[in-house]
Structure formats: structure tokens, C-alpha cells
PDB file of C-alpha atoms in Angstrom:
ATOM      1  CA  UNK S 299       4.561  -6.736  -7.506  1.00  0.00           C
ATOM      2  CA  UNK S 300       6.011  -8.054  -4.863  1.00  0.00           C
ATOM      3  CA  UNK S 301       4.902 -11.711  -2.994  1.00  0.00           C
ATOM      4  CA  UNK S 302       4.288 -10.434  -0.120  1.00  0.00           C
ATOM      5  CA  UNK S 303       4.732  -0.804  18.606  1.00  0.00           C
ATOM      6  CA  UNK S 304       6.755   1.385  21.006  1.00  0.00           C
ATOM      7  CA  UNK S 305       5.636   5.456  22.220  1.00  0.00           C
ATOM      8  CA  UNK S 306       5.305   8.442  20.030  1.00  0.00           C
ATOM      9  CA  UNK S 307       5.800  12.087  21.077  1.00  0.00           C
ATOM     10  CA  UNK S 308       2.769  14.253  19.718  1.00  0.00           C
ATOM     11  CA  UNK S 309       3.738  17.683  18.847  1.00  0.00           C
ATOM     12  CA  UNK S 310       1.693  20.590  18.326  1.00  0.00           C
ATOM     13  CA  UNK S 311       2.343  22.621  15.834  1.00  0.00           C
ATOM     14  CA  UNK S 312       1.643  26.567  16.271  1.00  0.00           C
ATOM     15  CA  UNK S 313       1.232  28.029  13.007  1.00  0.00           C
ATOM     16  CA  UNK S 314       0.913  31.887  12.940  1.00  0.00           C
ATOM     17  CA  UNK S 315      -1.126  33.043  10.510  1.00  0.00           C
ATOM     18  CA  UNK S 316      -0.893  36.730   8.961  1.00  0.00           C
ATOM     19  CA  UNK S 317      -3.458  38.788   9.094  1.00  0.00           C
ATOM     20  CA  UNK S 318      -2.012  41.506   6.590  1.00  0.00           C
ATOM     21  CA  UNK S 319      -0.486  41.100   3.292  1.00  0.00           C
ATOM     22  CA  UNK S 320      -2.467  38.342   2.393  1.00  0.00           C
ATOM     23  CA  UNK S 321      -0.582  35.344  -0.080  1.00  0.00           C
ATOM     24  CA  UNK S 322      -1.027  32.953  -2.726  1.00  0.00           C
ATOM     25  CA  UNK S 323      -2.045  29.693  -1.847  1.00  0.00           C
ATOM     26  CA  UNK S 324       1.423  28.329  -2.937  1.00  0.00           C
ATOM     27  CA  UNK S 325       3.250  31.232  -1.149  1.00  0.00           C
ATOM     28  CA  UNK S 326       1.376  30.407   1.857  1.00  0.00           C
ATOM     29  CA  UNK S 327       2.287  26.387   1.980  1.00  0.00           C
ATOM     30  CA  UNK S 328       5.922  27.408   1.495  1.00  0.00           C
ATOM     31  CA  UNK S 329       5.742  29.858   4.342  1.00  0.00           C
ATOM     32  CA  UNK S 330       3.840  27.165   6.501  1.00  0.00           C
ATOM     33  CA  UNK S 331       6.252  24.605   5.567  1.00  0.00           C
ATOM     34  CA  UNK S 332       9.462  27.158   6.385  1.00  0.00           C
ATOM     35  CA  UNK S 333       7.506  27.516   9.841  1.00  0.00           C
ATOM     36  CA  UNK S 334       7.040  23.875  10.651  1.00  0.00           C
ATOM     37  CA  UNK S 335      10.383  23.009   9.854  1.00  0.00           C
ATOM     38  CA  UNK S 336      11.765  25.879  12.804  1.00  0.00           C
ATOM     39  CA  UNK S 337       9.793  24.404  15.318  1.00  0.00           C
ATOM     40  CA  UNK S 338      11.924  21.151  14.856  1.00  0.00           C
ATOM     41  CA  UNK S 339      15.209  22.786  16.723  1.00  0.00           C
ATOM     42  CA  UNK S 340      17.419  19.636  17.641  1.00  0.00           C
ATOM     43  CA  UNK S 341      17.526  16.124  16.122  1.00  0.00           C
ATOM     44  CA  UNK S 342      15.080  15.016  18.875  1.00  0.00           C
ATOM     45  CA  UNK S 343      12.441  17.282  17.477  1.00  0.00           C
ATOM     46  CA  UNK S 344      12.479  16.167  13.968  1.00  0.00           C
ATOM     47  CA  UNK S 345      12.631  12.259  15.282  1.00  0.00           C
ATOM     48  CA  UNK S 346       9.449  12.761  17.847  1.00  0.00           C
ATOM     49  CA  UNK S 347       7.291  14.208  15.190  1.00  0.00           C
ATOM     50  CA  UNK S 348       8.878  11.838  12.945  1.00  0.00           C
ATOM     51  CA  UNK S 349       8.022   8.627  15.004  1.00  0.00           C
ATOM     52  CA  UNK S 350       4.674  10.045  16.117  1.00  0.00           C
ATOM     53  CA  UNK S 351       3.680   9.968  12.356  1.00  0.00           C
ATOM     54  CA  UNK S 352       5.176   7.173  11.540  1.00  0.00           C
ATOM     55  CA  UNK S 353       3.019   5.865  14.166  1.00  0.00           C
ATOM     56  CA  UNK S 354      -0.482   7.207  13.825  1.00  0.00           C
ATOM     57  CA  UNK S 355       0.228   5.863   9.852  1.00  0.00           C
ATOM     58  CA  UNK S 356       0.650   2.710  11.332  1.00  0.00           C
ATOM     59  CA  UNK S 357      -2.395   2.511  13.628  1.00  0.00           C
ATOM     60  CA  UNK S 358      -4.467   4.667  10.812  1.00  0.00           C
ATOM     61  CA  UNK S 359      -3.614   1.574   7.858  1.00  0.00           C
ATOM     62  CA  UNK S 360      -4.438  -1.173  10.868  1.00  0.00           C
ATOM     63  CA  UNK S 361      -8.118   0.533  11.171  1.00  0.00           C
ATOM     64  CA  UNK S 362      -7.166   1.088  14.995  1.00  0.00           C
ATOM     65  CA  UNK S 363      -9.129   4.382  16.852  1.00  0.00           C
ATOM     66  CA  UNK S 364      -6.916   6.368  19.046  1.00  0.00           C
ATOM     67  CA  UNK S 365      -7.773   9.199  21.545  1.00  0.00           C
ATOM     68  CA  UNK S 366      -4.866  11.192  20.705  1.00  0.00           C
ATOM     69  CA  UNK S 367      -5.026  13.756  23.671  1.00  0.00           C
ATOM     70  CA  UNK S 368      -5.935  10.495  26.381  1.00  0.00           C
ATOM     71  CA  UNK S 369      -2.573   8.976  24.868  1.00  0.00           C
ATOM     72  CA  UNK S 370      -0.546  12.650  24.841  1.00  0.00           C
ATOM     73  CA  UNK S 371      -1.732  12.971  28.591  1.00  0.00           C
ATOM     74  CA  UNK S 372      -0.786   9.382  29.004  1.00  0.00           C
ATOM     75  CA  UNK S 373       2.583  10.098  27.086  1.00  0.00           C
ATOM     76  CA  UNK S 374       3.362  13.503  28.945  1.00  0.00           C
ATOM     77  CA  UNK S 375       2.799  11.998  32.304  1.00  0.00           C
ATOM     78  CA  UNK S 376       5.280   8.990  32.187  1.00  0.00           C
ATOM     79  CA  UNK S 377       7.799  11.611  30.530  1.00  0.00           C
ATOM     80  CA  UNK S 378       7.489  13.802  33.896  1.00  0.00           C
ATOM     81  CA  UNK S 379       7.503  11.365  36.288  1.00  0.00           C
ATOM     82  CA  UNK S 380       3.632  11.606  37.213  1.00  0.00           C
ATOM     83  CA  UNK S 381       1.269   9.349  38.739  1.00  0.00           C
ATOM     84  CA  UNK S 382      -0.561   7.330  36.114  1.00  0.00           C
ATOM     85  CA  UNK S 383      -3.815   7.304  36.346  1.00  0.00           C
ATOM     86  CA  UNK S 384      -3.882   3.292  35.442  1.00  0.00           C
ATOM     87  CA  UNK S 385      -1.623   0.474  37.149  1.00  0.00           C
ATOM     88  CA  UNK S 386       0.774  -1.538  35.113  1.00  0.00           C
ATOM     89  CA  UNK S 387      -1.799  -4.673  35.665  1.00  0.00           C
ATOM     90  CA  UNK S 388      -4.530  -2.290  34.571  1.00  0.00           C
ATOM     91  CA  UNK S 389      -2.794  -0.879  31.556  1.00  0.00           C
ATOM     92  CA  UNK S 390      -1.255  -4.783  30.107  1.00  0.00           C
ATOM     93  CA  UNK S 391      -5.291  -5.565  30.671  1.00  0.00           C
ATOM     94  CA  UNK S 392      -6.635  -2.913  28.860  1.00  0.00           C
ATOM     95  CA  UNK S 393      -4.474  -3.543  25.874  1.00  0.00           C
ATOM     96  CA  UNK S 394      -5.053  -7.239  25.606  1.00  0.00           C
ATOM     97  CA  UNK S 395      -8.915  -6.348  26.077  1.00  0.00           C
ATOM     98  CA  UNK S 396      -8.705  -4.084  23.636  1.00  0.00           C
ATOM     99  CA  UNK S 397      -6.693  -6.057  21.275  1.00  0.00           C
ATOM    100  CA  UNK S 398      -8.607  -9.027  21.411  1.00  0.00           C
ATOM    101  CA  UNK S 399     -11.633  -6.998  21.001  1.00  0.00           C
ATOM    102  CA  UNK S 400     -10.438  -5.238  17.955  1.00  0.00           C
ATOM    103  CA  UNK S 401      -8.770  -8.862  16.389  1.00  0.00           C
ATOM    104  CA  UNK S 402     -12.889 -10.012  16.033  1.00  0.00           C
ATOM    105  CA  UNK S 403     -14.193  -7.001  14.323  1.00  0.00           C
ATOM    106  CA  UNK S 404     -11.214  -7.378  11.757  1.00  0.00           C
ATOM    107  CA  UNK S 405     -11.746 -10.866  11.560  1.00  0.00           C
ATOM    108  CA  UNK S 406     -15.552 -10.402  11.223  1.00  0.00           C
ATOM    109  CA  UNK S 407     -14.764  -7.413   8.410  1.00  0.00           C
ATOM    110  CA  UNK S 408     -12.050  -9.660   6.633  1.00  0.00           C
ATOM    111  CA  UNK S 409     -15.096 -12.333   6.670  1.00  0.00           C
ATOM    112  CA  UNK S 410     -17.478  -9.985   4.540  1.00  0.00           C
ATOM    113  CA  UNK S 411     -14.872  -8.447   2.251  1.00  0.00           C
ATOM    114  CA  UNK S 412     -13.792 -11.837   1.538  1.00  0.00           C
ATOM    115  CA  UNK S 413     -17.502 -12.794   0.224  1.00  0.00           C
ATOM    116  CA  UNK S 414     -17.836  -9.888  -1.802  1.00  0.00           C
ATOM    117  CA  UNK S 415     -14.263  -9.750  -2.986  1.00  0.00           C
ATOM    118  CA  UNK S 416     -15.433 -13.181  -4.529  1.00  0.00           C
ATOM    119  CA  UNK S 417     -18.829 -12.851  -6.152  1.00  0.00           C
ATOM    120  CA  UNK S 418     -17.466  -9.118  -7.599  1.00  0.00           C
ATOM    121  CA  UNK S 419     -14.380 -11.003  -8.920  1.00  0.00           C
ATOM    122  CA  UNK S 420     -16.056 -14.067 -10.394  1.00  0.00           C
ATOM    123  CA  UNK S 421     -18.484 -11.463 -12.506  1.00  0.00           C
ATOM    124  CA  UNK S 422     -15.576  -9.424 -13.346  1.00  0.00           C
ATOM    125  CA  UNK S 423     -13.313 -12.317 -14.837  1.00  0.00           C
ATOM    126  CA  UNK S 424     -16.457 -13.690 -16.559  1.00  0.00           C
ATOM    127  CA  UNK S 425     -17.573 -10.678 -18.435  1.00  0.00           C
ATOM    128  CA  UNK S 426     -13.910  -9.452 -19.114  1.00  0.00           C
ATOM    129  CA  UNK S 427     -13.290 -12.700 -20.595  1.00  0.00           C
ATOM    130  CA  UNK S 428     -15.735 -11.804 -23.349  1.00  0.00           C
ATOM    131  CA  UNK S 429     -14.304  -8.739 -24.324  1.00  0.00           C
ATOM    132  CA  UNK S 430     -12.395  -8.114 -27.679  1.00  0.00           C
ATOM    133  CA  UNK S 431      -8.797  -8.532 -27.454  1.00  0.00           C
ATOM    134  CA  UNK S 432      -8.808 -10.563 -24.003  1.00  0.00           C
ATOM    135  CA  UNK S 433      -6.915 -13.962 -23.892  1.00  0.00           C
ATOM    136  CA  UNK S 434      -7.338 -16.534 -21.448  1.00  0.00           C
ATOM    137  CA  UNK S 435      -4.393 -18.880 -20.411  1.00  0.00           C
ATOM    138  CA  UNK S 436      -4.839 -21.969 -18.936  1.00  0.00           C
ATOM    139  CA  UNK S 437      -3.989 -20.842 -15.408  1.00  0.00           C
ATOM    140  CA  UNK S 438      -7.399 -18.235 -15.408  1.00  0.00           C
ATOM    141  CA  UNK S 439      -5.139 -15.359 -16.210  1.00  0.00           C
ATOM    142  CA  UNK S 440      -6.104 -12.927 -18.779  1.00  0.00           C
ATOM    143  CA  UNK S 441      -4.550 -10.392 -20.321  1.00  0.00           C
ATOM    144  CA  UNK S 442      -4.525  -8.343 -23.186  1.00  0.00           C
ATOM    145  CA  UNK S 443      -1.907  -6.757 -25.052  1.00  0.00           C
ATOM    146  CA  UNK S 444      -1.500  -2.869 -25.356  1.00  0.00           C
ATOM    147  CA  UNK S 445       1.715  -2.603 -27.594  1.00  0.00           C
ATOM    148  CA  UNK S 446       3.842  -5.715 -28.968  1.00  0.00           C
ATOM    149  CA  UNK S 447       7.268  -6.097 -27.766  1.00  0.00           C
ATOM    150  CA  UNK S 448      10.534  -6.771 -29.905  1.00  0.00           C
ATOM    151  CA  UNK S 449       9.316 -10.459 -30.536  1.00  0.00           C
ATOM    152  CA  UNK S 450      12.858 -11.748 -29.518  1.00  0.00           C
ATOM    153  CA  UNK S 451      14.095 -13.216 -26.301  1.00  0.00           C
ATOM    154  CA  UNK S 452      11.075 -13.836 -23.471  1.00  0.00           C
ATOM    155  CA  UNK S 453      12.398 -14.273 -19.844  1.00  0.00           C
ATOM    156  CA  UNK S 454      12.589 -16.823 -18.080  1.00  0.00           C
ATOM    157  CA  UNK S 455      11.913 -16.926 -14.306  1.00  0.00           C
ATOM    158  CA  UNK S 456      16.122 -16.706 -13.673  1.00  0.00           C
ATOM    159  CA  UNK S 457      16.380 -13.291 -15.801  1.00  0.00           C
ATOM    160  CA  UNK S 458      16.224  -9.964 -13.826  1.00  0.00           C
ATOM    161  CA  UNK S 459      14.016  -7.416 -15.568  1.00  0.00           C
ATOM    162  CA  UNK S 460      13.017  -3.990 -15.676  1.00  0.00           C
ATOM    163  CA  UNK S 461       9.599  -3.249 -15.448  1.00  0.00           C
ATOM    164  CA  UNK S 462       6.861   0.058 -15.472  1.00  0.00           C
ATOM    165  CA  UNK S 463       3.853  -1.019 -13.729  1.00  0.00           C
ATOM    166  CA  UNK S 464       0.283   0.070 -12.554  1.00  0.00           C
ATOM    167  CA  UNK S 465      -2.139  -1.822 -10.353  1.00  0.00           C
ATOM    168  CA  UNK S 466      -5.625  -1.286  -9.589  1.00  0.00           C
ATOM    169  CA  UNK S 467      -8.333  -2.701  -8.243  1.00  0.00           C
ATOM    170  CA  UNK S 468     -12.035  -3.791 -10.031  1.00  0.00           C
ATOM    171  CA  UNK S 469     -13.614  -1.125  -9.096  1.00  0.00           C
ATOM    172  CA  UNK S 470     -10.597   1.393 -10.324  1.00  0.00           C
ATOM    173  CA  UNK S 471      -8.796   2.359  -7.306  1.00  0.00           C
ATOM    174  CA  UNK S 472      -5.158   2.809  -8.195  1.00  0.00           C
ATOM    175  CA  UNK S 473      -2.697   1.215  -5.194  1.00  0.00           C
ATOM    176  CA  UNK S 474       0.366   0.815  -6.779  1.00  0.00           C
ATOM    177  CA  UNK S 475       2.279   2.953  -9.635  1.00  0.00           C
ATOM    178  CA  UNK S 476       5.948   2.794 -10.894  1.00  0.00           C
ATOM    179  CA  UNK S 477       4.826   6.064 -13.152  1.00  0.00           C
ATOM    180  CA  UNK S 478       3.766   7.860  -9.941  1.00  0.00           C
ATOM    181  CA  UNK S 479       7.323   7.101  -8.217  1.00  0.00           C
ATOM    182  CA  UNK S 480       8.398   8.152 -11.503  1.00  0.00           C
ATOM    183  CA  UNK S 481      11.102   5.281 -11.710  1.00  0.00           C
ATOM    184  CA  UNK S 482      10.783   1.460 -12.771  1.00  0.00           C
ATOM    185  CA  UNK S 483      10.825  -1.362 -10.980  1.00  0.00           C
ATOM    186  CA  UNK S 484      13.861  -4.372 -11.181  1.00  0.00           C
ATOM    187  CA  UNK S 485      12.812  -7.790 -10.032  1.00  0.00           C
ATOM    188  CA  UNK S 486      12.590 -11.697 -11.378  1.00  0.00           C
ATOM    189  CA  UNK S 487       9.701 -13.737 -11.890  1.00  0.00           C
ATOM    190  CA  UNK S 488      10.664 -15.735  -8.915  1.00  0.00           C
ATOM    191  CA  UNK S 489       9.884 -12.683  -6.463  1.00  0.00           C
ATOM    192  CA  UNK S 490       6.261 -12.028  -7.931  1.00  0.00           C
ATOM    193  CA  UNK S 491       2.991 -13.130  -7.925  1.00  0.00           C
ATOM    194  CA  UNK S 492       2.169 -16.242 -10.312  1.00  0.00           C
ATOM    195  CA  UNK S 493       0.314 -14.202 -12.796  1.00  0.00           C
ATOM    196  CA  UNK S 494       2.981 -11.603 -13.225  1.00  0.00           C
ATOM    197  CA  UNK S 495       5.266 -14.448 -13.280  1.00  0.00           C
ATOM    198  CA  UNK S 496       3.375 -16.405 -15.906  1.00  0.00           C
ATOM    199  CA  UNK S 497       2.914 -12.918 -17.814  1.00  0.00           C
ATOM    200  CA  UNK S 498       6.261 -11.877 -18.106  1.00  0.00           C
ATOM    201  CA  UNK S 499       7.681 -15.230 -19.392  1.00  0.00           C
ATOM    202  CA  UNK S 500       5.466 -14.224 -22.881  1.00  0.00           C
ATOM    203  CA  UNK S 501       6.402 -11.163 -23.219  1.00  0.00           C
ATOM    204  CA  UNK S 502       9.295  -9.792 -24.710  1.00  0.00           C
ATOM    205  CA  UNK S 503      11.222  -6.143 -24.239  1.00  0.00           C
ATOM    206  CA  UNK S 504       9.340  -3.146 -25.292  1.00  0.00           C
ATOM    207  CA  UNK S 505       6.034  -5.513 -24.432  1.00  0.00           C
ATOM    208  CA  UNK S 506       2.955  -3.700 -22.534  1.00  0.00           C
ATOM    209  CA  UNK S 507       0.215  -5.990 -21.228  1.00  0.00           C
ATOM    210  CA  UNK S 508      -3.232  -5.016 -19.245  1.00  0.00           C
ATOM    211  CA  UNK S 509      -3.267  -8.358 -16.914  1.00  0.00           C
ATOM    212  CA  UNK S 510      -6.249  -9.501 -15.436  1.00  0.00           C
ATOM    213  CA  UNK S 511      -4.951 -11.544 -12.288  1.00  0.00           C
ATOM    214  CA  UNK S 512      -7.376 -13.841 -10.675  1.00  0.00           C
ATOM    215  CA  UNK S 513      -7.315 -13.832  -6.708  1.00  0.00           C
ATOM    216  CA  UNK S 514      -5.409 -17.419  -6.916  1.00  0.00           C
ATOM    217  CA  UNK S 515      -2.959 -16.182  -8.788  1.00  0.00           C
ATOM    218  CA  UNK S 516      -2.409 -12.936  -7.163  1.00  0.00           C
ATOM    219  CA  UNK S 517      -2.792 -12.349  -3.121  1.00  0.00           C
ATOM    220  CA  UNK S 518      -5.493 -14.993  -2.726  1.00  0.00           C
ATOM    221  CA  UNK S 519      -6.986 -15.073   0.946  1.00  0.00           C
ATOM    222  CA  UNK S 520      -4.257 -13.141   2.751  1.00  0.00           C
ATOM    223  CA  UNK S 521      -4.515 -10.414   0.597  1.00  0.00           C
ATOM    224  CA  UNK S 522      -1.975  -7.612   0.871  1.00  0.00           C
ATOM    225  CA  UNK S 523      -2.860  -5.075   3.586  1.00  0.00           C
ATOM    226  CA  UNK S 524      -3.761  -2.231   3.614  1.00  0.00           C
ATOM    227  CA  UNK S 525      -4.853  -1.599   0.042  1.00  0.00           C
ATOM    228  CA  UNK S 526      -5.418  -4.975  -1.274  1.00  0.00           C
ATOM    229  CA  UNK S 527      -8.358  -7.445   0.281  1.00  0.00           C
ATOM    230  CA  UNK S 528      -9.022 -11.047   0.609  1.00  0.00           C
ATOM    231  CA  UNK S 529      -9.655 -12.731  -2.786  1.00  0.00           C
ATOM    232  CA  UNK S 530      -9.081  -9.557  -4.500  1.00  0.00           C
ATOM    233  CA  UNK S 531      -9.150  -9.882  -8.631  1.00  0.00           C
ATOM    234  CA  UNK S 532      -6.370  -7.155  -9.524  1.00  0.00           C
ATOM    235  CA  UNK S 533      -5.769  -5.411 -12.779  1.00  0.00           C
ATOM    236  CA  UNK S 534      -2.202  -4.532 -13.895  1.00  0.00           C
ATOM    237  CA  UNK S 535      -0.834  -2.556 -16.485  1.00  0.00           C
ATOM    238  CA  UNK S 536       2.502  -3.962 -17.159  1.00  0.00           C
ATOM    239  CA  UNK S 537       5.314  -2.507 -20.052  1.00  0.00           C
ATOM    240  CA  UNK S 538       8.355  -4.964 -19.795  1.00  0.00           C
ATOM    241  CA  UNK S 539      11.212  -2.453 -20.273  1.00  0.00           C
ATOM    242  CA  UNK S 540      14.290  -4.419 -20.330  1.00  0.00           C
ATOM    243  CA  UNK S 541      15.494  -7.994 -19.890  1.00  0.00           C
ATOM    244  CA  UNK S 542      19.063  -9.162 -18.066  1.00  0.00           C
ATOM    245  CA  UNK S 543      19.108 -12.387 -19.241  1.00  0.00           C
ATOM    246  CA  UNK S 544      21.360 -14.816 -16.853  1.00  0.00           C
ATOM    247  CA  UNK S 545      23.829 -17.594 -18.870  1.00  0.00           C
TER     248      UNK S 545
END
């Protein structure tokens, strides 16, 4: 686990349904999916609807609202050479407005989730602590250990190593999965957090840990946006797969 706008052309996309000979469900994705992909009839196609959902991902993650048909109209009228229907010193207003406006309530949300991120996490690490098979370092970090490695060579933070990793959140909610991606992950402890860093060093190959990272050792107040908060606890199932130890 790692340390850690521009214009976009909205499309409308006419699917025609059939009325007769009626399909399976999976018949009738592939069929949708064989019509989208004719509407995109040049290279410009593909990158506008591309870019324009690219985009709304982008405002979507940063919890920004958009009026898509205001910023079509908007979009469709600078394209054709139309009058705007704001000036330049009305439109760089509105966005700083808007911006500014929007930086509080983030700020204000980022405030509570902080709070709760911390009580949650402090009852979390204190009951878990508790529980049969859990180990506390020094650090805070606890882990506990699924399946025992080789018991030979344990990394240091100079080796590269292969890794197959899940993370979650207290409360369960999956956010990152080398399983799901269906391909592990190569890294050294230098590029990762300091409780995957402190974890891997005691492991050895064929090792799989359930780690227990306390905020402080994991994204502390900065979080990682958008799926992990401020002062976020974080669970991690962790199989060390292979070590490339350096001379």
C-alpha cells in the first residue's frame, strides 16, 4: 500500500431497444455494448466520451455536484461559437465562489469524520487487542498471523518483494484488493506505510498476516482520498509471496 481540470464532451448515447425477439440478460449487455461501441466512429469519439468520464469520475470521487445539461449547454455553446450566457469575469467568479464555498463544507465534513474516525478506531484497537491470537508490537501495530511462512530470510526495508494484499476498513468495506486485480503487487518497505513496513520485516516468504494498522502508522490525518478518511484504523490481509533480497 502505497505512501501516498480542463472540458469534457458529454455524449448521448441512443440505445435502440427491440421490441421482438426478446434476449437474455447477457445477450442483451453484449448487444448494448456492440451498439455503444458504433456510435464511437473516429478517434475523437472514443476520446470525448472517454475524457467526459474520466471527468465526471473525477468530480464524482471529489463529492462535487454538477448540472450536467447547464454544463453540456455551456459546453455546446463555446464549441459553436455562441453567445455565453455568462462573461469571462462572471464565469472566473462563479468558480472561485463556488470553490471556496465547496473547500468549507469539505473542510467542515473532513472535521467530523476525523472525530469519529478516532473514537471508532481507539475502541476498535482496544477490543481487538484482546482477542486470541492478536500481538501487539511496540509501535501500536497488531497483527495476527493466518499461515506461517518458510521461517528463513525476513526482508529488510532494501529487498523488493512480492506481495497479495487486501485492505479494508473497520467497519468492513473492502478498498483495495490484489486478488480482485487478480495479480500481486511488487514494492519495498521503503515505499509503504510504517505498519506494512514494520510487518513485512517479520515475516518471511509464504507468510500471511491480518494487520491491524493504527491511523499513525497508516494514513494518519491526510488520509488517502477517496476511500480512506482522516485517522482511519485500516485492516490488511497481507501473504508475503516472494522476497528479492538485494547484496
Amino acid at each position: 500500500m502505497k505512501k501516498n481540470k480542463g472540458a469534457a464532451v458529454l455524449m448521448s448515447i441512443a440505445v435502440c431497444m427491440a421490441a421482438c425477439n426478446p434476449q437474455s440478460p447477457s445477450e442483451e449487455k453484449a448487444a448494448a455494448a456492440q451498439e455503444s461501441q458504433q456510435d464511437f466512429k473516429t478517434l475523437e469519439d472514443r476520446y470525448s466520451y472517454a475524457y467526459g468520464a474520466n471527468l465526471a469520475e473525477q468530480f464524482r470521487a471529489e463529492g462535487i455536484a454538477m448540472n450536467v445539461d447547464l454544463m453540456a449547454a455551456a459546453m455546446q455553446a463555446v464549441f459553436a461559437g455562441s453567445e455565453k450566457r455568462m462573461s469571462a469575469g462572471e464565469i472566473a467568479a462563479t468558480i472561485q465562489l463556488y470553490q471556496e464555498a465547496h473547500a468549507k463544507q469539505k473542510e467542515a465534513e473532513w472535521a467530523v469524520a476525523t472525530e469519529e474516525n478516532k473514537r471508532a478506531g481507539e475502541i476498535f484497537l482496544r477490543e481487538n487487542a484482546g482477542k486470541e491470537g492478536v500481538i501487539v508490537t511496540k509501535s501500536g501495530l497488531q497483527y495476527k498471523v493466518i499461515a506461517k511462512g518458510s521461517g528463513g530470510y525476513t526482508p529488510t526495508v532494501e529487498d523488493d518483494v512480492k506481495v497479495h494484499y487486501r485492505g479494508r476498513l473497520i467497519d468492513g468495506a473492502e478498498f483495495d484488493s490484489t486478488y480482485s486485480r487478480g495479480e500481486p503487487y511488487s514494492t519495498n518497505a521503503k515505499a509503504l506505510i510504517e505498519g506494512w513496513a514494520e510487518a513485512l520485516q517479520l515475516m518471511s516468504e509464504g507468510a500471511k498476516w491480518e494487520l491491524y494498522v493504527p491511523a499513525n502508522l497508516a494514513y494518519g490525518e491526510a488520509g488517502s482520498p477517496p476511500y480512506v478518511g482522516p485517522d482511519a484504523v485500516l485492516i490488511f490481509e497481507v501473504e508475503l509471496l516472494e522476497v528479492d533480497k538485494r547484496q
